[in-house]
């Protein structure tokens, strides 16, 4: 695996299929599933590792984001990455940077209501990564269902020559969706967080809200939204940690 830290050093072959798995590091089994889906589909597999400051609305959330480059690089190499692109923030947002992608539509409501500017940061960095790496295919996790919808909308609306593939959420044995944020939970919080996947089993918003509230969790939202089809989406704070999860519903199960 080659580690590329600077835009100038990124020199990818332009033959064959170049695939991209964009990440912010803190790699876990969910990323392993993205890399496993991507590896057989491409000749050159690029993973990006960039903690994008533009998509954090709270400085404390950015400050708490885990960084362990050596561990992430070893994880990427073990999972078949050919090129790990890990630029510094000054290269992605140099002085004078002043052009943003401001998505509406799929970016409205849900996460945006609680994380203002989040999808502006995501859409901008994804467009930059797509332009820098120029992959034919990029993989995203369904756990961030609204993000998948925003990225698909970005690709459609700006005619980007790239295919977006979504990969199913990976869960721990107790049902909790894998997330780098799970590491911040105490043992007691982890126990309470299990109410989130249990709530999704209700398959309707009122039932899911009742499960969360019975477990003492205060949801930011519990809704059925149209994200590549009807999807029951939940965001809830467990102590200081905010978790999101979702389950796609069969068409017609919209309530
Ligand atoms: O899902 C993530 O980790 C990030 O939002 C992404 C897609 C890498 C953009 O920074």
PDB file of C-alpha atoms and ligand atoms in Angstrom:
ATOM      1  CA  UNK A   1       0.000   0.000   0.000  1.00  0.00           C
ATOM      2  CA  UNK A   2       1.227   3.454  -0.894  1.00  0.00           C
ATOM      3  CA  UNK A   3       0.521   6.316   1.515  1.00  0.00           C
ATOM      4  CA  UNK A   4       0.020   9.657  -0.224  1.00  0.00           C
ATOM      5  CA  UNK A   5      -0.006  12.717   1.992  1.00  0.00           C
ATOM      6  CA  UNK A   6       0.046  15.439  -0.590  1.00  0.00           C
ATOM      7  CA  UNK A   7      -2.067  16.241  -3.654  1.00  0.00           C
ATOM      8  CA  UNK A   8       1.090  16.682  -5.720  1.00  0.00           C
ATOM      9  CA  UNK A   9       2.168  13.083  -5.006  1.00  0.00           C
ATOM     10  CA  UNK A  10      -1.117  11.519  -6.089  1.00  0.00           C
ATOM     11  CA  UNK A  11      -0.410   9.915  -9.429  1.00  0.00           C
ATOM     12  CA  UNK A  12      -2.983   7.210 -10.118  1.00  0.00           C
ATOM     13  CA  UNK A  13      -3.014   5.030 -13.237  1.00  0.00           C
ATOM     14  CA  UNK A  14      -5.780   6.090 -15.611  1.00  0.00           C
ATOM     15  CA  UNK A  15      -6.427   2.611 -16.985  1.00  0.00           C
ATOM     16  CA  UNK A  16      -8.674   0.037 -15.344  1.00  0.00           C
ATOM     17  CA  UNK A  17     -11.215   0.784 -12.634  1.00  0.00           C
ATOM     18  CA  UNK A  18     -10.237   3.197  -9.887  1.00  0.00           C
ATOM     19  CA  UNK A  19     -12.460   2.871  -6.804  1.00  0.00           C
ATOM     20  CA  UNK A  20     -12.701   5.187  -3.803  1.00  0.00           C
ATOM     21  CA  UNK A  21     -13.776   4.529  -0.226  1.00  0.00           C
ATOM     22  CA  UNK A  22     -13.866   7.938   1.494  1.00  0.00           C
ATOM     23  CA  UNK A  23     -13.292   7.782   5.264  1.00  0.00           C
ATOM     24  CA  UNK A  24     -12.460   9.963   8.223  1.00  0.00           C
ATOM     25  CA  UNK A  25     -10.308   7.238   9.774  1.00  0.00           C
ATOM     26  CA  UNK A  26     -11.096   5.482  13.080  1.00  0.00           C
ATOM     27  CA  UNK A  27     -11.642   2.498  10.804  1.00  0.00           C
ATOM     28  CA  UNK A  28     -13.879  -0.330  12.012  1.00  0.00           C
ATOM     29  CA  UNK A  29     -15.869  -3.284  10.703  1.00  0.00           C
ATOM     30  CA  UNK A  30     -18.225  -0.986   8.789  1.00  0.00           C
ATOM     31  CA  UNK A  31     -15.263   0.307   6.767  1.00  0.00           C
ATOM     32  CA  UNK A  32     -14.042  -3.285   6.352  1.00  0.00           C
ATOM     33  CA  UNK A  33     -17.390  -4.079   4.684  1.00  0.00           C
ATOM     34  CA  UNK A  34     -16.968  -1.089   2.320  1.00  0.00           C
ATOM     35  CA  UNK A  35     -13.432  -2.188   1.421  1.00  0.00           C
ATOM     36  CA  UNK A  36     -14.539  -5.819   0.973  1.00  0.00           C
ATOM     37  CA  UNK A  37     -17.262  -4.686  -1.447  1.00  0.00           C
ATOM     38  CA  UNK A  38     -14.878  -2.376  -3.293  1.00  0.00           C
ATOM     39  CA  UNK A  39     -11.780  -4.578  -3.571  1.00  0.00           C
ATOM     40  CA  UNK A  40     -13.020  -7.087  -6.189  1.00  0.00           C
ATOM     41  CA  UNK A  41     -14.660  -4.320  -8.250  1.00  0.00           C
ATOM     42  CA  UNK A  42     -11.546  -2.256  -8.908  1.00  0.00           C
ATOM     43  CA  UNK A  43      -8.018  -2.452 -10.228  1.00  0.00           C
ATOM     44  CA  UNK A  44      -6.821   0.360  -7.991  1.00  0.00           C
ATOM     45  CA  UNK A  45      -8.524   0.766  -4.609  1.00  0.00           C
ATOM     46  CA  UNK A  46      -8.040   4.171  -3.024  1.00  0.00           C
ATOM     47  CA  UNK A  47      -9.176   4.950   0.523  1.00  0.00           C
ATOM     48  CA  UNK A  48      -9.116   8.550   1.672  1.00  0.00           C
ATOM     49  CA  UNK A  49      -8.480   9.387   5.293  1.00  0.00           C
ATOM     50  CA  UNK A  50      -9.394  12.976   6.015  1.00  0.00           C
ATOM     51  CA  UNK A  51     -11.178  14.287   9.109  1.00  0.00           C
ATOM     52  CA  UNK A  52     -13.075  16.995   7.291  1.00  0.00           C
ATOM     53  CA  UNK A  53     -13.355  20.018   9.596  1.00  0.00           C
ATOM     54  CA  UNK A  54     -16.026  21.553   7.332  1.00  0.00           C
ATOM     55  CA  UNK A  55     -18.645  18.940   8.233  1.00  0.00           C
ATOM     56  CA  UNK A  56     -18.441  19.344  12.025  1.00  0.00           C
ATOM     57  CA  UNK A  57     -20.871  21.899  13.395  1.00  0.00           C
ATOM     58  CA  UNK A  58     -19.557  21.620  16.971  1.00  0.00           C
ATOM     59  CA  UNK A  59     -15.824  22.230  17.596  1.00  0.00           C
ATOM     60  CA  UNK A  60     -15.988  19.831  20.597  1.00  0.00           C
ATOM     61  CA  UNK A  61     -17.184  17.035  18.265  1.00  0.00           C
ATOM     62  CA  UNK A  62     -14.239  17.678  15.906  1.00  0.00           C
ATOM     63  CA  UNK A  63     -11.801  17.807  18.838  1.00  0.00           C
ATOM     64  CA  UNK A  64     -13.138  14.490  20.204  1.00  0.00           C
ATOM     65  CA  UNK A  65     -12.820  12.711  16.846  1.00  0.00           C
ATOM     66  CA  UNK A  66     -10.315   9.828  17.231  1.00  0.00           C
ATOM     67  CA  UNK A  67      -7.012  10.040  15.307  1.00  0.00           C
ATOM     68  CA  UNK A  68      -4.668   7.051  15.067  1.00  0.00           C
ATOM     69  CA  UNK A  69      -2.950   7.173  11.703  1.00  0.00           C
ATOM     70  CA  UNK A  70      -0.689   4.156  12.235  1.00  0.00           C
ATOM     71  CA  UNK A  71      -3.608   1.933  13.257  1.00  0.00           C
ATOM     72  CA  UNK A  72      -5.785   3.148  10.363  1.00  0.00           C
ATOM     73  CA  UNK A  73      -2.951   2.675   7.844  1.00  0.00           C
ATOM     74  CA  UNK A  74      -2.384  -0.917   9.063  1.00  0.00           C
ATOM     75  CA  UNK A  75      -6.157  -1.567   8.880  1.00  0.00           C
ATOM     76  CA  UNK A  76      -6.352  -0.185   5.324  1.00  0.00           C
ATOM     77  CA  UNK A  77      -3.355  -2.269   4.189  1.00  0.00           C
ATOM     78  CA  UNK A  78      -4.852  -5.431   5.718  1.00  0.00           C
ATOM     79  CA  UNK A  79      -8.113  -4.782   3.897  1.00  0.00           C
ATOM     80  CA  UNK A  80      -6.574  -4.529   0.442  1.00  0.00           C
ATOM     81  CA  UNK A  81      -6.208  -0.764  -0.048  1.00  0.00           C
ATOM     82  CA  UNK A  82      -3.646   0.094  -2.747  1.00  0.00           C
ATOM     83  CA  UNK A  83      -3.394   3.816  -2.094  1.00  0.00           C
ATOM     84  CA  UNK A  84      -4.198   5.575   1.181  1.00  0.00           C
ATOM     85  CA  UNK A  85      -4.741   9.268   0.483  1.00  0.00           C
ATOM     86  CA  UNK A  86      -4.390  11.237   3.717  1.00  0.00           C
ATOM     87  CA  UNK A  87      -3.965  14.940   2.966  1.00  0.00           C
ATOM     88  CA  UNK A  88      -3.495  17.621   5.621  1.00  0.00           C
ATOM     89  CA  UNK A  89      -6.333  20.132   6.102  1.00  0.00           C
ATOM     90  CA  UNK A  90      -4.206  22.981   4.642  1.00  0.00           C
ATOM     91  CA  UNK A  91      -4.071  21.143   1.314  1.00  0.00           C
ATOM     92  CA  UNK A  92      -7.806  20.502   1.159  1.00  0.00           C
ATOM     93  CA  UNK A  93      -8.758  23.981   2.408  1.00  0.00           C
ATOM     94  CA  UNK A  94      -5.829  26.287   1.577  1.00  0.00           C
ATOM     95  CA  UNK A  95      -5.917  29.971   2.485  1.00  0.00           C
ATOM     96  CA  UNK A  96      -8.451  31.704   0.246  1.00  0.00           C
ATOM     97  CA  UNK A  97     -10.652  28.614  -0.146  1.00  0.00           C
ATOM     98  CA  UNK A  98     -14.102  30.105  -0.838  1.00  0.00           C
ATOM     99  CA  UNK A  99     -16.224  27.756  -2.988  1.00  0.00           C
ATOM    100  CA  UNK A 100     -18.798  25.471  -1.413  1.00  0.00           C
ATOM    101  CA  UNK A 101     -21.387  22.954  -2.566  1.00  0.00           C
ATOM    102  CA  UNK A 102     -24.600  23.786  -0.731  1.00  0.00           C
ATOM    103  CA  UNK A 103     -27.039  20.882  -1.198  1.00  0.00           C
ATOM    104  CA  UNK A 104     -30.794  21.281  -0.626  1.00  0.00           C
ATOM    105  CA  UNK A 105     -33.349  18.517  -1.283  1.00  0.00           C
ATOM    106  CA  UNK A 106     -32.065  15.341   0.364  1.00  0.00           C
ATOM    107  CA  UNK A 107     -29.879  17.451   2.667  1.00  0.00           C
ATOM    108  CA  UNK A 108     -32.890  19.195   4.253  1.00  0.00           C
ATOM    109  CA  UNK A 109     -34.226  18.148   7.663  1.00  0.00           C
ATOM    110  CA  UNK A 110     -33.030  15.197   9.800  1.00  0.00           C
ATOM    111  CA  UNK A 111     -29.255  15.679  10.367  1.00  0.00           C
ATOM    112  CA  UNK A 112     -29.262  19.231   8.979  1.00  0.00           C
ATOM    113  CA  UNK A 113     -31.751  20.367  11.616  1.00  0.00           C
ATOM    114  CA  UNK A 114     -29.257  19.327  14.330  1.00  0.00           C
ATOM    115  CA  UNK A 115     -25.929  19.800  12.537  1.00  0.00           C
ATOM    116  CA  UNK A 116     -26.207  23.022  10.532  1.00  0.00           C
ATOM    117  CA  UNK A 117     -23.798  23.089   7.586  1.00  0.00           C
ATOM    118  CA  UNK A 118     -22.960  19.386   7.950  1.00  0.00           C
ATOM    119  CA  UNK A 119     -23.995  18.375   4.425  1.00  0.00           C
ATOM    120  CA  UNK A 120     -22.415  21.481   2.897  1.00  0.00           C
ATOM    121  CA  UNK A 121     -19.139  20.173   4.346  1.00  0.00           C
ATOM    122  CA  UNK A 122     -19.822  16.582   3.231  1.00  0.00           C
ATOM    123  CA  UNK A 123     -20.885  17.532  -0.318  1.00  0.00           C
ATOM    124  CA  UNK A 124     -17.938  19.891  -0.745  1.00  0.00           C
ATOM    125  CA  UNK A 125     -15.329  17.396   0.446  1.00  0.00           C
ATOM    126  CA  UNK A 126     -16.888  14.550  -1.579  1.00  0.00           C
ATOM    127  CA  UNK A 127     -16.820  16.631  -4.764  1.00  0.00           C
ATOM    128  CA  UNK A 128     -13.195  17.571  -4.034  1.00  0.00           C
ATOM    129  CA  UNK A 129     -12.233  13.920  -3.386  1.00  0.00           C
ATOM    130  CA  UNK A 130     -14.049  12.793  -6.545  1.00  0.00           C
ATOM    131  CA  UNK A 131     -12.186  15.436  -8.576  1.00  0.00           C
ATOM    132  CA  UNK A 132      -8.818  14.655  -7.002  1.00  0.00           C
ATOM    133  CA  UNK A 133      -9.001  10.832  -7.172  1.00  0.00           C
ATOM    134  CA  UNK A 134     -11.313  10.624 -10.231  1.00  0.00           C
ATOM    135  CA  UNK A 135     -12.717   7.189  -9.332  1.00  0.00           C
ATOM    136  CA  UNK A 136     -15.314   5.484 -11.511  1.00  0.00           C
ATOM    137  CA  UNK A 137     -17.023   4.044  -8.403  1.00  0.00           C
ATOM    138  CA  UNK A 138     -17.241   5.173  -4.765  1.00  0.00           C
ATOM    139  CA  UNK A 139     -18.646   3.249  -1.801  1.00  0.00           C
ATOM    140  CA  UNK A 140     -20.621   4.668   1.139  1.00  0.00           C
ATOM    141  CA  UNK A 141     -22.236   3.008   4.161  1.00  0.00           C
ATOM    142  CA  UNK A 142     -26.024   2.846   4.528  1.00  0.00           C
ATOM    143  CA  UNK A 143     -25.726   3.701   8.231  1.00  0.00           C
ATOM    144  CA  UNK A 144     -25.440   7.303   7.051  1.00  0.00           C
ATOM    145  CA  UNK A 145     -28.543   6.946   4.883  1.00  0.00           C
ATOM    146  CA  UNK A 146     -29.105  10.688   4.456  1.00  0.00           C
ATOM    147  CA  UNK A 147     -25.455  11.116   3.430  1.00  0.00           C
ATOM    148  CA  UNK A 148     -25.892   8.436   0.742  1.00  0.00           C
ATOM    149  CA  UNK A 149     -28.970  10.293  -0.572  1.00  0.00           C
ATOM    150  CA  UNK A 150     -27.091  13.628  -0.554  1.00  0.00           C
ATOM    151  CA  UNK A 151     -24.103  12.138  -2.403  1.00  0.00           C
ATOM    152  CA  UNK A 152     -26.357  10.499  -5.009  1.00  0.00           C
ATOM    153  CA  UNK A 153     -28.117  13.834  -5.493  1.00  0.00           C
ATOM    154  CA  UNK A 154     -24.734  15.604  -5.839  1.00  0.00           C
ATOM    155  CA  UNK A 155     -23.675  13.128  -8.536  1.00  0.00           C
ATOM    156  CA  UNK A 156     -26.994  13.434 -10.391  1.00  0.00           C
ATOM    157  CA  UNK A 157     -27.346  17.220 -10.163  1.00  0.00           C
ATOM    158  CA  UNK A 158     -23.738  18.035 -11.101  1.00  0.00           C
ATOM    159  CA  UNK A 159     -23.444  15.274 -13.751  1.00  0.00           C
ATOM    160  CA  UNK A 160     -20.439  13.666 -12.081  1.00  0.00           C
ATOM    161  CA  UNK A 161     -19.082  10.656 -14.004  1.00  0.00           C
ATOM    162  CA  UNK A 162     -19.104   8.320 -11.007  1.00  0.00           C
ATOM    163  CA  UNK A 163     -21.248   5.468  -9.725  1.00  0.00           C
ATOM    164  CA  UNK A 164     -22.208   5.485  -6.043  1.00  0.00           C
ATOM    165  CA  UNK A 165     -22.646   2.115  -4.346  1.00  0.00           C
ATOM    166  CA  UNK A 166     -24.149   1.739  -0.877  1.00  0.00           C
ATOM    167  CA  UNK A 167     -23.174  -1.041   1.536  1.00  0.00           C
ATOM    168  CA  UNK A 168     -25.384  -2.379   4.336  1.00  0.00           C
ATOM    169  CA  UNK A 169     -24.837  -1.365   7.929  1.00  0.00           C
ATOM    170  CA  UNK A 170     -22.641  -3.683   9.999  1.00  0.00           C
ATOM    171  CA  UNK A 171     -23.845  -4.360  13.564  1.00  0.00           C
ATOM    172  CA  UNK A 172     -22.185  -5.648  16.709  1.00  0.00           C
ATOM    173  CA  UNK A 173     -23.596  -8.799  18.328  1.00  0.00           C
ATOM    174  CA  UNK A 174     -25.815  -6.609  20.554  1.00  0.00           C
ATOM    175  CA  UNK A 175     -27.376  -4.944  17.495  1.00  0.00           C
ATOM    176  CA  UNK A 176     -25.626  -1.575  17.781  1.00  0.00           C
ATOM    177  CA  UNK A 177     -24.534  -0.255  14.377  1.00  0.00           C
ATOM    178  CA  UNK A 178     -20.741   0.058  14.143  1.00  0.00           C
ATOM    179  CA  UNK A 179     -19.623   3.673  14.455  1.00  0.00           C
ATOM    180  CA  UNK A 180     -16.415   5.377  15.513  1.00  0.00           C
ATOM    181  CA  UNK A 181     -18.573   7.197  18.075  1.00  0.00           C
ATOM    182  CA  UNK A 182     -19.361   3.930  19.939  1.00  0.00           C
ATOM    183  CA  UNK A 183     -15.862   4.089  21.458  1.00  0.00           C
ATOM    184  CA  UNK A 184     -16.987   7.148  23.447  1.00  0.00           C
ATOM    185  CA  UNK A 185     -19.755   5.229  25.280  1.00  0.00           C
ATOM    186  CA  UNK A 186     -19.268   4.086  28.882  1.00  0.00           C
ATOM    187  CA  UNK A 187     -20.390   0.523  29.701  1.00  0.00           C
ATOM    188  CA  UNK A 188     -23.670   1.877  31.077  1.00  0.00           C
ATOM    189  CA  UNK A 189     -24.226   4.109  28.027  1.00  0.00           C
ATOM    190  CA  UNK A 190     -23.484   1.207  25.715  1.00  0.00           C
ATOM    191  CA  UNK A 191     -26.190  -0.803  27.465  1.00  0.00           C
ATOM    192  CA  UNK A 192     -28.677   2.072  27.032  1.00  0.00           C
ATOM    193  CA  UNK A 193     -27.654   2.575  23.378  1.00  0.00           C
ATOM    194  CA  UNK A 194     -28.989  -0.885  22.574  1.00  0.00           C
ATOM    195  CA  UNK A 195     -32.445   0.698  22.683  1.00  0.00           C
ATOM    196  CA  UNK A 196     -31.652   2.271  19.268  1.00  0.00           C
ATOM    197  CA  UNK A 197     -31.562  -0.963  17.223  1.00  0.00           C
ATOM    198  CA  UNK A 198     -34.464  -2.276  19.342  1.00  0.00           C
ATOM    199  CA  UNK A 199     -36.451   0.851  18.453  1.00  0.00           C
ATOM    200  CA  UNK A 200     -35.869   0.236  14.734  1.00  0.00           C
ATOM    201  CA  UNK A 201     -37.477  -3.189  15.113  1.00  0.00           C
ATOM    202  CA  UNK A 202     -40.777  -1.374  15.791  1.00  0.00           C
ATOM    203  CA  UNK A 203     -40.685  -0.369  12.088  1.00  0.00           C
ATOM    204  CA  UNK A 204     -42.820   2.716  12.649  1.00  0.00           C
ATOM    205  CA  UNK A 205     -41.955   6.115  14.065  1.00  0.00           C
ATOM    206  CA  UNK A 206     -44.380   6.145  17.013  1.00  0.00           C
ATOM    207  CA  UNK A 207     -43.362   2.645  18.142  1.00  0.00           C
ATOM    208  CA  UNK A 208     -39.663   3.461  17.791  1.00  0.00           C
ATOM    209  CA  UNK A 209     -40.059   6.694  19.779  1.00  0.00           C
ATOM    210  CA  UNK A 210     -41.842   4.778  22.551  1.00  0.00           C
ATOM    211  CA  UNK A 211     -38.960   2.259  22.819  1.00  0.00           C
ATOM    212  CA  UNK A 212     -36.370   5.064  23.000  1.00  0.00           C
ATOM    213  CA  UNK A 213     -38.273   7.053  25.581  1.00  0.00           C
ATOM    214  CA  UNK A 214     -38.931   3.954  27.714  1.00  0.00           C
ATOM    215  CA  UNK A 215     -35.139   3.492  27.815  1.00  0.00           C
ATOM    216  CA  UNK A 216     -34.613   7.099  28.864  1.00  0.00           C
ATOM    217  CA  UNK A 217     -33.141   8.211  25.519  1.00  0.00           C
ATOM    218  CA  UNK A 218     -34.091  11.621  24.213  1.00  0.00           C
ATOM    219  CA  UNK A 219     -34.354  11.308  20.414  1.00  0.00           C
ATOM    220  CA  UNK A 220     -33.346  14.228  18.174  1.00  0.00           C
ATOM    221  CA  UNK A 221     -35.640  12.715  15.572  1.00  0.00           C
ATOM    222  CA  UNK A 222     -37.514   9.518  14.789  1.00  0.00           C
ATOM    223  CA  UNK A 223     -39.052   9.616  11.328  1.00  0.00           C
ATOM    224  CA  UNK A 224     -39.850   7.665   8.225  1.00  0.00           C
ATOM    225  CA  UNK A 225     -38.039   9.536   5.436  1.00  0.00           C
ATOM    226  CA  UNK A 226     -37.634   8.882   1.735  1.00  0.00           C
ATOM    227  CA  UNK A 227     -33.919   8.039   1.451  1.00  0.00           C
ATOM    228  CA  UNK A 228     -33.573   5.724  -1.548  1.00  0.00           C
ATOM    229  CA  UNK A 229     -36.988   4.377  -0.491  1.00  0.00           C
ATOM    230  CA  UNK A 230     -38.856   4.624   2.816  1.00  0.00           C
ATOM    231  CA  UNK A 231     -36.431   4.451   5.722  1.00  0.00           C
ATOM    232  CA  UNK A 232     -37.043   4.621   9.465  1.00  0.00           C
ATOM    233  CA  UNK A 233     -34.318   6.955  10.756  1.00  0.00           C
ATOM    234  CA  UNK A 234     -33.325   7.656  14.346  1.00  0.00           C
ATOM    235  CA  UNK A 235     -30.864  10.035  16.017  1.00  0.00           C
ATOM    236  CA  UNK A 236     -30.491  10.050  19.786  1.00  0.00           C
ATOM    237  CA  UNK A 237     -28.037  11.262  22.381  1.00  0.00           C
ATOM    238  CA  UNK A 238     -26.697   8.720  24.831  1.00  0.00           C
ATOM    239  CA  UNK A 239     -24.926  10.829  27.447  1.00  0.00           C
ATOM    240  CA  UNK A 240     -22.694  13.180  25.460  1.00  0.00           C
ATOM    241  CA  UNK A 241     -22.598  10.920  22.389  1.00  0.00           C
ATOM    242  CA  UNK A 242     -24.976  11.375  19.499  1.00  0.00           C
ATOM    243  CA  UNK A 243     -25.769   8.191  17.560  1.00  0.00           C
ATOM    244  CA  UNK A 244     -27.707   7.698  14.326  1.00  0.00           C
ATOM    245  CA  UNK A 245     -29.170   4.543  12.821  1.00  0.00           C
ATOM    246  CA  UNK A 246     -31.812   3.522  10.307  1.00  0.00           C
ATOM    247  CA  UNK A 247     -33.598   0.620   8.707  1.00  0.00           C
ATOM    248  CA  UNK A 248     -34.998   0.572   5.181  1.00  0.00           C
ATOM    249  CA  UNK A 249     -38.713  -0.282   5.120  1.00  0.00           C
ATOM    250  CA  UNK A 250     -40.422  -2.226   2.354  1.00  0.00           C
ATOM    251  CA  UNK A 251     -42.338   0.115  -0.010  1.00  0.00           C
ATOM    252  CA  UNK A 252     -45.842   0.598   1.399  1.00  0.00           C
ATOM    253  CA  UNK A 253     -44.724   0.307   5.032  1.00  0.00           C
ATOM    254  CA  UNK A 254     -44.495   4.127   5.245  1.00  0.00           C
ATOM    255  CA  UNK A 255     -46.095   5.314   8.501  1.00  0.00           C
TER     256      UNK A 255
HETATM  257  O1  LIG B   1     -18.956   9.186   6.234  1.00  0.00           O
HETATM  258  C1  LIG B   1     -17.853   9.761   6.421  1.00  0.00           C
HETATM  259  O2  LIG B   1     -16.934   9.220   7.043  1.00  0.00           O
HETATM  260  C2  LIG B   1     -17.653  11.166   5.899  1.00  0.00           C
HETATM  261  O3  LIG B   1     -18.827  11.902   5.967  1.00  0.00           O
HETATM  262  C3  LIG B   1     -17.054  11.223   4.480  1.00  0.00           C
HETATM  263  C4  LIG B   1     -17.998  10.581   3.467  1.00  0.00           C
HETATM  264  C5  LIG B   1     -15.713  10.502   4.472  1.00  0.00           C
HETATM  265  C6  LIG B   1     -16.821  12.671   4.043  1.00  0.00           C
HETATM  266  O4  LIG B   1     -15.928  13.327   4.901  1.00  0.00           O
END
